[in-house]
Amino acid sequence: MSTSTDRTAFAHKYGPWAVVAGASEGLGAAFARGLADRGLNLLLLARRPDALEAVATPLRARVDVRTAALDLAAPDLADQLARVSDGLDVGLCVYNAALSRIGSFLDVPLADKLKIVDVNCRGPLIAAHVFGERLVERGRGGLLLMSSLTAFWGSPLVATYGATKAFNLSLGEALWYELGPRGVDVLVCCAGATRTPGFERSSGPDGPRAMEPDAVVAEALQALGGPPSAVPGGLNKFAAFVLGRLFPRKRAVALMGSQTARLHARD
């Protein structure tokens, strides 16, 4: 946001409180910073209370920040989200949390795959329902779901993760159509490689080029209120265009698999 007028308009529509699910590091922490810069109070959610406090502490000089340590795969997630946000006028929900395992589909334990589905699919579905009802009732606000370039093609060696991100893309685009006329902006941000702690752990120092989290967040928040989905970063937009428009689908899938295999070889 470039001016105080822009920040005021953003805070009026999407404030006074924003919920960020998966806020303990990386993109989630960047969303917390970006939303605090825009004057929104924050409810930050993740499993690790110490990591949440590390994100929250420097922001409390600017805005009100609350944290809640909870498991986004919990069976009673809907009740927990309602409880921790009770009494807060939530105008924006950002669902950033995600699990991923790199490896052959059959080599990843079934329990791990189901946990990925719980966090990456069931979690945003519940968050969209719980906060979507409240946003429609107030007549304004937004939902922002983090997806990935893996949503556009089959993604070998992260098959379950890619499938969950395709779910988020489809869900978010449908909600954009349904909730937009009722005052709620919905955006699915399909990020490419991003320099988060998880990415650096999997790719190592010689991994592929990656965007900085704050840059991804800036583009995502700028795109909120526009088309149903957005790909941040010029290089990522180019890759999405080439793989989606110029390559046969089987070649796009093979390329995704070869790139992920290189990361897997570094583990």
PDB file of C-alpha atoms in Angstrom:
ATOM      1  CA  MET A   1       0.000   0.000   0.000  1.00  0.00           C
ATOM      2  CA  SER A   2       1.567   3.262  -1.080  1.00  0.00           C
ATOM      3  CA  THR A   3      -0.488   5.983   0.645  1.00  0.00           C
ATOM      4  CA  SER A   4      -2.288   6.578   3.912  1.00  0.00           C
ATOM      5  CA  THR A   5      -5.559   6.775   1.957  1.00  0.00           C
ATOM      6  CA  ASP A   6      -4.938   3.297   0.531  1.00  0.00           C
ATOM      7  CA  ARG A   7      -4.146   1.942   3.985  1.00  0.00           C
ATOM      8  CA  THR A   8      -7.292   3.492   5.442  1.00  0.00           C
ATOM      9  CA  ALA A   9      -9.468   1.985   2.690  1.00  0.00           C
ATOM     10  CA  PHE A  10      -7.842  -1.429   3.160  1.00  0.00           C
ATOM     11  CA  ALA A  11      -8.350  -1.331   6.928  1.00  0.00           C
ATOM     12  CA  HIS A  12     -11.981  -0.240   6.533  1.00  0.00           C
ATOM     13  CA  LYS A  13     -12.833  -3.140   4.246  1.00  0.00           C
ATOM     14  CA  TYR A  14     -10.687  -5.909   5.751  1.00  0.00           C
ATOM     15  CA  GLY A  15     -10.262  -4.775   9.354  1.00  0.00           C
ATOM     16  CA  PRO A  16     -10.295  -4.284  12.180  1.00  0.00           C
ATOM     17  CA  TRP A  17      -9.085  -7.874  12.773  1.00  0.00           C
ATOM     18  CA  ALA A  18      -7.352 -10.339  10.468  1.00  0.00           C
ATOM     19  CA  VAL A  19      -6.864 -14.036  11.164  1.00  0.00           C
ATOM     20  CA  VAL A  20      -3.689 -15.641   9.807  1.00  0.00           C
ATOM     21  CA  ALA A  21      -3.633 -19.442   9.978  1.00  0.00           C
ATOM     22  CA  GLY A  22      -0.129 -20.841   9.748  1.00  0.00           C
ATOM     23  CA  ALA A  23       1.550 -17.690  11.036  1.00  0.00           C
ATOM     24  CA  SER A  24       4.640 -19.007  12.822  1.00  0.00           C
ATOM     25  CA  GLU A  25       7.222 -18.476  10.045  1.00  0.00           C
ATOM     26  CA  GLY A  26       7.765 -17.856   6.349  1.00  0.00           C
ATOM     27  CA  LEU A  27       4.762 -16.597   4.417  1.00  0.00           C
ATOM     28  CA  GLY A  28       2.525 -16.597   7.482  1.00  0.00           C
ATOM     29  CA  ALA A  29       4.915 -14.307   9.356  1.00  0.00           C
ATOM     30  CA  ALA A  30       5.161 -12.116   6.245  1.00  0.00           C
ATOM     31  CA  PHE A  31       1.359 -11.845   6.098  1.00  0.00           C
ATOM     32  CA  ALA A  32       1.370 -10.787   9.745  1.00  0.00           C
ATOM     33  CA  ARG A  33       3.893  -8.035   8.987  1.00  0.00           C
ATOM     34  CA  GLY A  34       2.096  -6.916   5.845  1.00  0.00           C
ATOM     35  CA  LEU A  35      -1.291  -6.711   7.535  1.00  0.00           C
ATOM     36  CA  ALA A  36       0.144  -4.880  10.549  1.00  0.00           C
ATOM     37  CA  ASP A  37       1.648  -2.372   8.100  1.00  0.00           C
ATOM     38  CA  ARG A  38      -1.898  -1.816   6.824  1.00  0.00           C
ATOM     39  CA  GLY A  39      -3.237  -1.188  10.327  1.00  0.00           C
ATOM     40  CA  LEU A  40      -5.058  -4.478  10.972  1.00  0.00           C
ATOM     41  CA  ASN A  41      -5.096  -6.147  14.365  1.00  0.00           C
ATOM     42  CA  LEU A  42      -4.008  -9.769  14.222  1.00  0.00           C
ATOM     43  CA  LEU A  43      -5.079 -13.157  15.488  1.00  0.00           C
ATOM     44  CA  LEU A  44      -2.181 -15.484  14.662  1.00  0.00           C
ATOM     45  CA  LEU A  45      -2.704 -19.251  14.623  1.00  0.00           C
ATOM     46  CA  ALA A  46      -0.226 -22.133  14.491  1.00  0.00           C
ATOM     47  CA  ARG A  47       0.856 -25.120  16.557  1.00  0.00           C
ATOM     48  CA  ARG A  48       3.994 -23.681  18.199  1.00  0.00           C
ATOM     49  CA  PRO A  49       3.287 -20.986  20.805  1.00  0.00           C
ATOM     50  CA  ASP A  50       6.931 -19.878  21.072  1.00  0.00           C
ATOM     51  CA  ALA A  51       7.228 -19.342  17.315  1.00  0.00           C
ATOM     52  CA  LEU A  52       3.941 -17.416  17.282  1.00  0.00           C
ATOM     53  CA  GLU A  53       5.154 -15.138  20.052  1.00  0.00           C
ATOM     54  CA  ALA A  54       8.384 -14.465  18.148  1.00  0.00           C
ATOM     55  CA  VAL A  55       6.294 -13.200  15.226  1.00  0.00           C
ATOM     56  CA  ALA A  56       3.822 -11.312  17.392  1.00  0.00           C
ATOM     57  CA  THR A  57       6.173  -9.472  19.763  1.00  0.00           C
ATOM     58  CA  PRO A  58       7.686  -6.907  17.347  1.00  0.00           C
ATOM     59  CA  LEU A  59       4.252  -6.152  15.866  1.00  0.00           C
ATOM     60  CA  ARG A  60       2.562  -5.273  19.156  1.00  0.00           C
ATOM     61  CA  ALA A  61       4.052  -1.785  19.097  1.00  0.00           C
ATOM     62  CA  ARG A  62       1.844  -1.029  16.083  1.00  0.00           C
ATOM     63  CA  VAL A  63      -1.323  -3.128  16.412  1.00  0.00           C
ATOM     64  CA  ASP A  64      -3.143  -5.439  18.800  1.00  0.00           C
ATOM     65  CA  VAL A  65      -1.874  -8.990  18.325  1.00  0.00           C
ATOM     66  CA  ARG A  66      -3.289 -12.152  19.841  1.00  0.00           C
ATOM     67  CA  THR A  67      -1.964 -15.670  19.380  1.00  0.00           C
ATOM     68  CA  ALA A  68      -3.581 -19.068  19.726  1.00  0.00           C
ATOM     69  CA  ALA A  69      -1.670 -22.326  19.562  1.00  0.00           C
ATOM     70  CA  LEU A  70      -3.863 -24.922  17.908  1.00  0.00           C
ATOM     71  CA  ASP A  71      -3.647 -27.852  15.537  1.00  0.00           C
ATOM     72  CA  LEU A  72      -5.283 -27.014  12.217  1.00  0.00           C
ATOM     73  CA  ALA A  73      -5.857 -30.736  11.666  1.00  0.00           C
ATOM     74  CA  ALA A  74      -7.885 -31.054  14.880  1.00  0.00           C
ATOM     75  CA  PRO A  75     -11.273 -32.805  14.562  1.00  0.00           C
ATOM     76  CA  ASP A  76     -12.956 -29.892  16.368  1.00  0.00           C
ATOM     77  CA  LEU A  77     -11.248 -27.162  14.345  1.00  0.00           C
ATOM     78  CA  ALA A  78     -14.497 -25.316  13.613  1.00  0.00           C
ATOM     79  CA  ASP A  79     -15.264 -25.004  17.319  1.00  0.00           C
ATOM     80  CA  GLN A  80     -11.703 -23.928  18.099  1.00  0.00           C
ATOM     81  CA  LEU A  81     -11.721 -21.214  15.419  1.00  0.00           C
ATOM     82  CA  ALA A  82     -15.018 -19.903  16.732  1.00  0.00           C
ATOM     83  CA  ARG A  83     -13.695 -19.927  20.306  1.00  0.00           C
ATOM     84  CA  VAL A  84     -10.376 -18.148  19.724  1.00  0.00           C
ATOM     85  CA  SER A  85     -11.990 -15.464  17.537  1.00  0.00           C
ATOM     86  CA  ASP A  86     -15.028 -14.912  19.745  1.00  0.00           C
ATOM     87  CA  GLY A  87     -15.708 -11.218  20.217  1.00  0.00           C
ATOM     88  CA  LEU A  88     -13.365 -10.111  17.420  1.00  0.00           C
ATOM     89  CA  ASP A  89     -14.718  -8.260  14.388  1.00  0.00           C
ATOM     90  CA  VAL A  90     -12.810 -10.331  11.829  1.00  0.00           C
ATOM     91  CA  GLY A  91     -12.681  -8.786   8.373  1.00  0.00           C
ATOM     92  CA  LEU A  92     -10.039 -10.968   6.734  1.00  0.00           C
ATOM     93  CA  CYS A  93      -9.008 -14.605   6.990  1.00  0.00           C
ATOM     94  CA  VAL A  94      -5.714 -15.725   5.454  1.00  0.00           C
ATOM     95  CA  TYR A  95      -5.264 -19.489   5.335  1.00  0.00           C
ATOM     96  CA  ASN A  96      -1.564 -20.021   4.761  1.00  0.00           C
ATOM     97  CA  ALA A  97      -0.897 -23.244   6.677  1.00  0.00           C
ATOM     98  CA  ALA A  98       0.241 -26.234   4.628  1.00  0.00           C
ATOM     99  CA  LEU A  99       1.969 -29.573   5.034  1.00  0.00           C
ATOM    100  CA  SER A 100       4.088 -31.276   2.401  1.00  0.00           C
ATOM    101  CA  ARG A 101       6.239 -34.384   2.092  1.00  0.00           C
ATOM    102  CA  ILE A 102       8.610 -34.910  -0.821  1.00  0.00           C
ATOM    103  CA  GLY A 103       8.748 -38.538  -1.882  1.00  0.00           C
ATOM    104  CA  SER A 104       7.191 -41.222  -4.005  1.00  0.00           C
ATOM    105  CA  PHE A 105       3.446 -41.486  -3.319  1.00  0.00           C
ATOM    106  CA  LEU A 106       3.664 -45.077  -2.074  1.00  0.00           C
ATOM    107  CA  ASP A 107       6.703 -44.338   0.075  1.00  0.00           C
ATOM    108  CA  VAL A 108       4.874 -41.666   2.078  1.00  0.00           C
ATOM    109  CA  PRO A 109       2.882 -43.289   4.912  1.00  0.00           C
ATOM    110  CA  LEU A 110      -0.889 -43.113   4.525  1.00  0.00           C
ATOM    111  CA  ALA A 111      -1.188 -41.345   7.880  1.00  0.00           C
ATOM    112  CA  ASP A 112       1.091 -38.574   6.613  1.00  0.00           C
ATOM    113  CA  LYS A 113      -0.946 -38.175   3.428  1.00  0.00           C
ATOM    114  CA  LEU A 114      -4.173 -37.943   5.414  1.00  0.00           C
ATOM    115  CA  LYS A 115      -2.624 -35.311   7.711  1.00  0.00           C
ATOM    116  CA  ILE A 116      -1.688 -33.288   4.612  1.00  0.00           C
ATOM    117  CA  VAL A 117      -5.310 -33.492   3.447  1.00  0.00           C
ATOM    118  CA  ASP A 118      -6.547 -32.437   6.885  1.00  0.00           C
ATOM    119  CA  VAL A 119      -4.346 -29.342   7.098  1.00  0.00           C
ATOM    120  CA  ASN A 120      -4.359 -28.350   3.419  1.00  0.00           C
ATOM    121  CA  CYS A 121      -7.972 -29.142   2.435  1.00  0.00           C
ATOM    122  CA  ARG A 122     -10.146 -29.659   5.471  1.00  0.00           C
ATOM    123  CA  GLY A 123      -8.550 -26.715   7.290  1.00  0.00           C
ATOM    124  CA  PRO A 124      -9.214 -24.035   4.660  1.00  0.00           C
ATOM    125  CA  LEU A 125     -12.679 -25.461   4.000  1.00  0.00           C
ATOM    126  CA  ILE A 126     -13.577 -25.076   7.676  1.00  0.00           C
ATOM    127  CA  ALA A 127     -11.981 -21.629   7.919  1.00  0.00           C
ATOM    128  CA  ALA A 128     -13.842 -20.466   4.817  1.00  0.00           C
ATOM    129  CA  HIS A 129     -17.127 -21.686   6.325  1.00  0.00           C
ATOM    130  CA  VAL A 130     -16.603 -20.298   9.828  1.00  0.00           C
ATOM    131  CA  PHE A 131     -15.343 -16.878   8.771  1.00  0.00           C
ATOM    132  CA  GLY A 132     -17.282 -16.738   5.509  1.00  0.00           C
ATOM    133  CA  GLU A 133     -20.542 -16.750   7.442  1.00  0.00           C
ATOM    134  CA  ARG A 134     -19.351 -13.889   9.610  1.00  0.00           C
ATOM    135  CA  LEU A 135     -18.012 -11.866   6.684  1.00  0.00           C
ATOM    136  CA  VAL A 136     -21.267 -12.207   4.754  1.00  0.00           C
ATOM    137  CA  GLU A 137     -23.187 -11.114   7.834  1.00  0.00           C
ATOM    138  CA  ARG A 138     -21.079  -7.935   8.169  1.00  0.00           C
ATOM    139  CA  GLY A 139     -21.309  -7.315   4.417  1.00  0.00           C
ATOM    140  CA  ARG A 140     -17.624  -6.804   3.701  1.00  0.00           C
ATOM    141  CA  GLY A 141     -14.245  -8.472   4.123  1.00  0.00           C
ATOM    142  CA  GLY A 142     -12.054 -11.037   2.487  1.00  0.00           C
ATOM    143  CA  LEU A 143     -10.800 -14.617   2.337  1.00  0.00           C
ATOM    144  CA  LEU A 144      -7.306 -15.345   1.034  1.00  0.00           C
ATOM    145  CA  LEU A 145      -6.261 -18.954   0.425  1.00  0.00           C
ATOM    146  CA  MET A 146      -2.654 -19.804  -0.328  1.00  0.00           C
ATOM    147  CA  SER A 147      -2.259 -22.276  -3.156  1.00  0.00           C
ATOM    148  CA  SER A 148       0.718 -23.087  -5.375  1.00  0.00           C
ATOM    149  CA  LEU A 149       1.844 -23.512  -8.958  1.00  0.00           C
ATOM    150  CA  THR A 150       1.497 -27.234  -8.227  1.00  0.00           C
ATOM    151  CA  ALA A 151      -2.277 -26.679  -8.380  1.00  0.00           C
ATOM    152  CA  PHE A 152      -2.201 -26.394 -12.176  1.00  0.00           C
ATOM    153  CA  TRP A 153      -0.628 -29.773 -13.083  1.00  0.00           C
ATOM    154  CA  GLY A 154      -0.019 -33.142 -11.546  1.00  0.00           C
ATOM    155  CA  SER A 155       3.056 -32.795  -9.345  1.00  0.00           C
ATOM    156  CA  PRO A 156       5.040 -36.045  -9.020  1.00  0.00           C
ATOM    157  CA  LEU A 157       6.821 -36.635  -5.705  1.00  0.00           C
ATOM    158  CA  VAL A 158       4.510 -34.130  -3.997  1.00  0.00           C
ATOM    159  CA  ALA A 159       1.360 -35.719  -5.391  1.00  0.00           C
ATOM    160  CA  THR A 160      -0.835 -35.272  -2.319  1.00  0.00           C
ATOM    161  CA  TYR A 161       0.356 -31.720  -1.680  1.00  0.00           C
ATOM    162  CA  GLY A 162      -0.257 -30.712  -5.300  1.00  0.00           C
ATOM    163  CA  ALA A 163      -3.713 -32.261  -5.249  1.00  0.00           C
ATOM    164  CA  THR A 164      -4.616 -30.344  -2.084  1.00  0.00           C
ATOM    165  CA  LYS A 165      -3.462 -27.106  -3.678  1.00  0.00           C
ATOM    166  CA  ALA A 166      -5.674 -27.839  -6.690  1.00  0.00           C
ATOM    167  CA  PHE A 167      -8.542 -28.261  -4.223  1.00  0.00           C
ATOM    168  CA  ASN A 168      -7.802 -24.842  -2.728  1.00  0.00           C
ATOM    169  CA  LEU A 169      -7.705 -23.234  -6.163  1.00  0.00           C
ATOM    170  CA  SER A 170     -11.047 -24.720  -7.150  1.00  0.00           C
ATOM    171  CA  LEU A 171     -12.649 -23.914  -3.794  1.00  0.00           C
ATOM    172  CA  GLY A 172     -11.426 -20.328  -3.733  1.00  0.00           C
ATOM    173  CA  GLU A 173     -12.426 -19.536  -7.298  1.00  0.00           C
ATOM    174  CA  ALA A 174     -15.929 -20.879  -6.651  1.00  0.00           C
ATOM    175  CA  LEU A 175     -16.227 -18.808  -3.471  1.00  0.00           C
ATOM    176  CA  TRP A 176     -15.034 -15.727  -5.376  1.00  0.00           C
ATOM    177  CA  TYR A 177     -18.151 -16.063  -7.532  1.00  0.00           C
ATOM    178  CA  GLU A 178     -20.523 -16.933  -4.702  1.00  0.00           C
ATOM    179  CA  LEU A 179     -19.407 -14.475  -2.040  1.00  0.00           C
ATOM    180  CA  GLY A 180     -18.325 -11.509  -4.149  1.00  0.00           C
ATOM    181  CA  PRO A 181     -21.869 -10.186  -4.651  1.00  0.00           C
ATOM    182  CA  ARG A 182     -22.325 -10.404  -0.883  1.00  0.00           C
ATOM    183  CA  GLY A 183     -19.388  -8.087  -0.182  1.00  0.00           C
ATOM    184  CA  VAL A 184     -16.648 -10.661   0.435  1.00  0.00           C
ATOM    185  CA  ASP A 185     -13.516 -10.615  -1.729  1.00  0.00           C
ATOM    186  CA  VAL A 186     -11.921 -14.028  -2.255  1.00  0.00           C
ATOM    187  CA  LEU A 187      -8.435 -14.597  -3.657  1.00  0.00           C
ATOM    188  CA  VAL A 188      -6.381 -17.713  -4.258  1.00  0.00           C
ATOM    189  CA  CYS A 189      -2.666 -16.901  -4.364  1.00  0.00           C
ATOM    190  CA  CYS A 190      -0.775 -19.507  -6.402  1.00  0.00           C
ATOM    191  CA  ALA A 191       2.779 -18.958  -5.244  1.00  0.00           C
ATOM    192  CA  GLY A 192       5.882 -20.451  -6.802  1.00  0.00           C
ATOM    193  CA  ALA A 193       9.133 -21.180  -5.005  1.00  0.00           C
ATOM    194  CA  THR A 194       9.323 -18.885  -1.973  1.00  0.00           C
ATOM    195  CA  ARG A 195      12.288 -18.451   0.344  1.00  0.00           C
ATOM    196  CA  THR A 196      10.648 -19.788   3.472  1.00  0.00           C
ATOM    197  CA  PRO A 197      12.411 -21.867   6.132  1.00  0.00           C
ATOM    198  CA  GLY A 198      10.642 -24.993   4.821  1.00  0.00           C
ATOM    199  CA  PHE A 199      11.773 -24.309   1.263  1.00  0.00           C
ATOM    200  CA  GLU A 200      15.360 -23.739   2.354  1.00  0.00           C
ATOM    201  CA  ARG A 201      15.362 -26.945   4.390  1.00  0.00           C
ATOM    202  CA  SER A 202      14.235 -28.961   1.365  1.00  0.00           C
ATOM    203  CA  SER A 203      16.227 -27.221  -1.373  1.00  0.00           C
ATOM    204  CA  GLY A 204      19.451 -26.305   0.382  1.00  0.00           C
ATOM    205  CA  PRO A 205      21.675 -23.334  -0.482  1.00  0.00           C
ATOM    206  CA  ASP A 206      21.850 -24.223  -4.185  1.00  0.00           C
ATOM    207  CA  GLY A 207      18.107 -24.550  -4.725  1.00  0.00           C
ATOM    208  CA  PRO A 208      16.116 -22.847  -7.481  1.00  0.00           C
ATOM    209  CA  ARG A 209      15.460 -19.122  -7.550  1.00  0.00           C
ATOM    210  CA  ALA A 210      12.776 -18.146  -5.085  1.00  0.00           C
ATOM    211  CA  MET A 211      10.735 -15.060  -4.221  1.00  0.00           C
ATOM    212  CA  GLU A 212      11.033 -13.414  -0.853  1.00  0.00           C
ATOM    213  CA  PRO A 213       7.949 -13.945   1.357  1.00  0.00           C
ATOM    214  CA  ASP A 214       7.314 -10.217   1.783  1.00  0.00           C
ATOM    215  CA  ALA A 215       7.206  -9.783  -2.006  1.00  0.00           C
ATOM    216  CA  VAL A 216       4.658 -12.593  -2.361  1.00  0.00           C
ATOM    217  CA  VAL A 217       2.510 -11.078   0.377  1.00  0.00           C
ATOM    218  CA  ALA A 218       2.651  -7.593  -1.154  1.00  0.00           C
ATOM    219  CA  GLU A 219       1.380  -8.916  -4.496  1.00  0.00           C
ATOM    220  CA  ALA A 220      -1.293 -11.061  -2.845  1.00  0.00           C
ATOM    221  CA  LEU A 221      -2.716  -8.219  -0.768  1.00  0.00           C
ATOM    222  CA  GLN A 222      -2.616  -5.910  -3.759  1.00  0.00           C
ATOM    223  CA  ALA A 223      -4.566  -8.477  -5.811  1.00  0.00           C
ATOM    224  CA  LEU A 224      -7.277  -8.942  -3.173  1.00  0.00           C
ATOM    225  CA  GLY A 225     -10.534  -7.621  -4.585  1.00  0.00           C
ATOM    226  CA  GLY A 226      -9.572  -8.406  -8.173  1.00  0.00           C
ATOM    227  CA  PRO A 227      -9.648 -11.676 -10.161  1.00  0.00           C
ATOM    228  CA  PRO A 228     -10.251 -14.952  -8.305  1.00  0.00           C
ATOM    229  CA  SER A 229      -6.636 -16.139  -8.477  1.00  0.00           C
ATOM    230  CA  ALA A 230      -3.194 -14.621  -8.892  1.00  0.00           C
ATOM    231  CA  VAL A 231       0.340 -15.863  -9.529  1.00  0.00           C
ATOM    232  CA  PRO A 232       2.904 -13.598  -7.835  1.00  0.00           C
ATOM    233  CA  GLY A 233       6.227 -12.846  -9.521  1.00  0.00           C
ATOM    234  CA  GLY A 234       7.104 -12.257 -13.156  1.00  0.00           C
ATOM    235  CA  LEU A 235       9.104 -15.472 -13.486  1.00  0.00           C
ATOM    236  CA  ASN A 236       6.282 -17.519 -11.987  1.00  0.00           C
ATOM    237  CA  LYS A 237       3.746 -15.910 -14.328  1.00  0.00           C
ATOM    238  CA  PHE A 238       5.975 -16.768 -17.266  1.00  0.00           C
ATOM    239  CA  ALA A 239       6.394 -20.378 -16.084  1.00  0.00           C
ATOM    240  CA  ALA A 240       2.638 -20.760 -15.614  1.00  0.00           C
ATOM    241  CA  PHE A 241       2.026 -19.412 -19.111  1.00  0.00           C
ATOM    242  CA  VAL A 242       4.616 -21.662 -20.771  1.00  0.00           C
ATOM    243  CA  LEU A 243       3.627 -24.819 -18.926  1.00  0.00           C
ATOM    244  CA  GLY A 244      -0.092 -24.149 -19.233  1.00  0.00           C
ATOM    245  CA  ARG A 245      -0.339 -22.787 -22.771  1.00  0.00           C
ATOM    246  CA  LEU A 246       2.690 -23.916 -24.773  1.00  0.00           C
ATOM    247  CA  PHE A 247       3.642 -27.342 -23.394  1.00  0.00           C
ATOM    248  CA  PRO A 248       1.587 -30.517 -23.814  1.00  0.00           C
ATOM    249  CA  ARG A 249       0.200 -31.480 -20.432  1.00  0.00           C
ATOM    250  CA  LYS A 250       2.300 -34.646 -20.205  1.00  0.00           C
ATOM    251  CA  ARG A 251       5.441 -32.582 -20.715  1.00  0.00           C
ATOM    252  CA  ALA A 252       4.388 -30.115 -18.015  1.00  0.00           C
ATOM    253  CA  VAL A 253       3.809 -32.969 -15.557  1.00  0.00           C
ATOM    254  CA  ALA A 254       7.167 -34.532 -16.455  1.00  0.00           C
ATOM    255  CA  LEU A 255       8.952 -31.225 -15.957  1.00  0.00           C
ATOM    256  CA  MET A 256       7.303 -30.742 -12.560  1.00  0.00           C
ATOM    257  CA  GLY A 257       8.436 -34.239 -11.608  1.00  0.00           C
ATOM    258  CA  SER A 258      12.026 -33.711 -12.739  1.00  0.00           C
ATOM    259  CA  GLN A 259      12.332 -30.437 -10.829  1.00  0.00           C
ATOM    260  CA  THR A 260      10.953 -31.975  -7.636  1.00  0.00           C
ATOM    261  CA  ALA A 261      13.240 -34.996  -8.065  1.00  0.00           C
ATOM    262  CA  ARG A 262      16.227 -32.654  -7.987  1.00  0.00           C
ATOM    263  CA  LEU A 263      15.047 -31.258  -4.663  1.00  0.00           C
ATOM    264  CA  HIS A 264      14.396 -34.756  -3.333  1.00  0.00           C
ATOM    265  CA  ALA A 265      17.929 -35.806  -4.267  1.00  0.00           C
ATOM    266  CA  ARG A 266      19.306 -33.079  -1.969  1.00  0.00           C
ATOM    267  CA  ASP A 267      17.392 -34.316   1.084  1.00  0.00           C
TER     268      ASP A 267
END
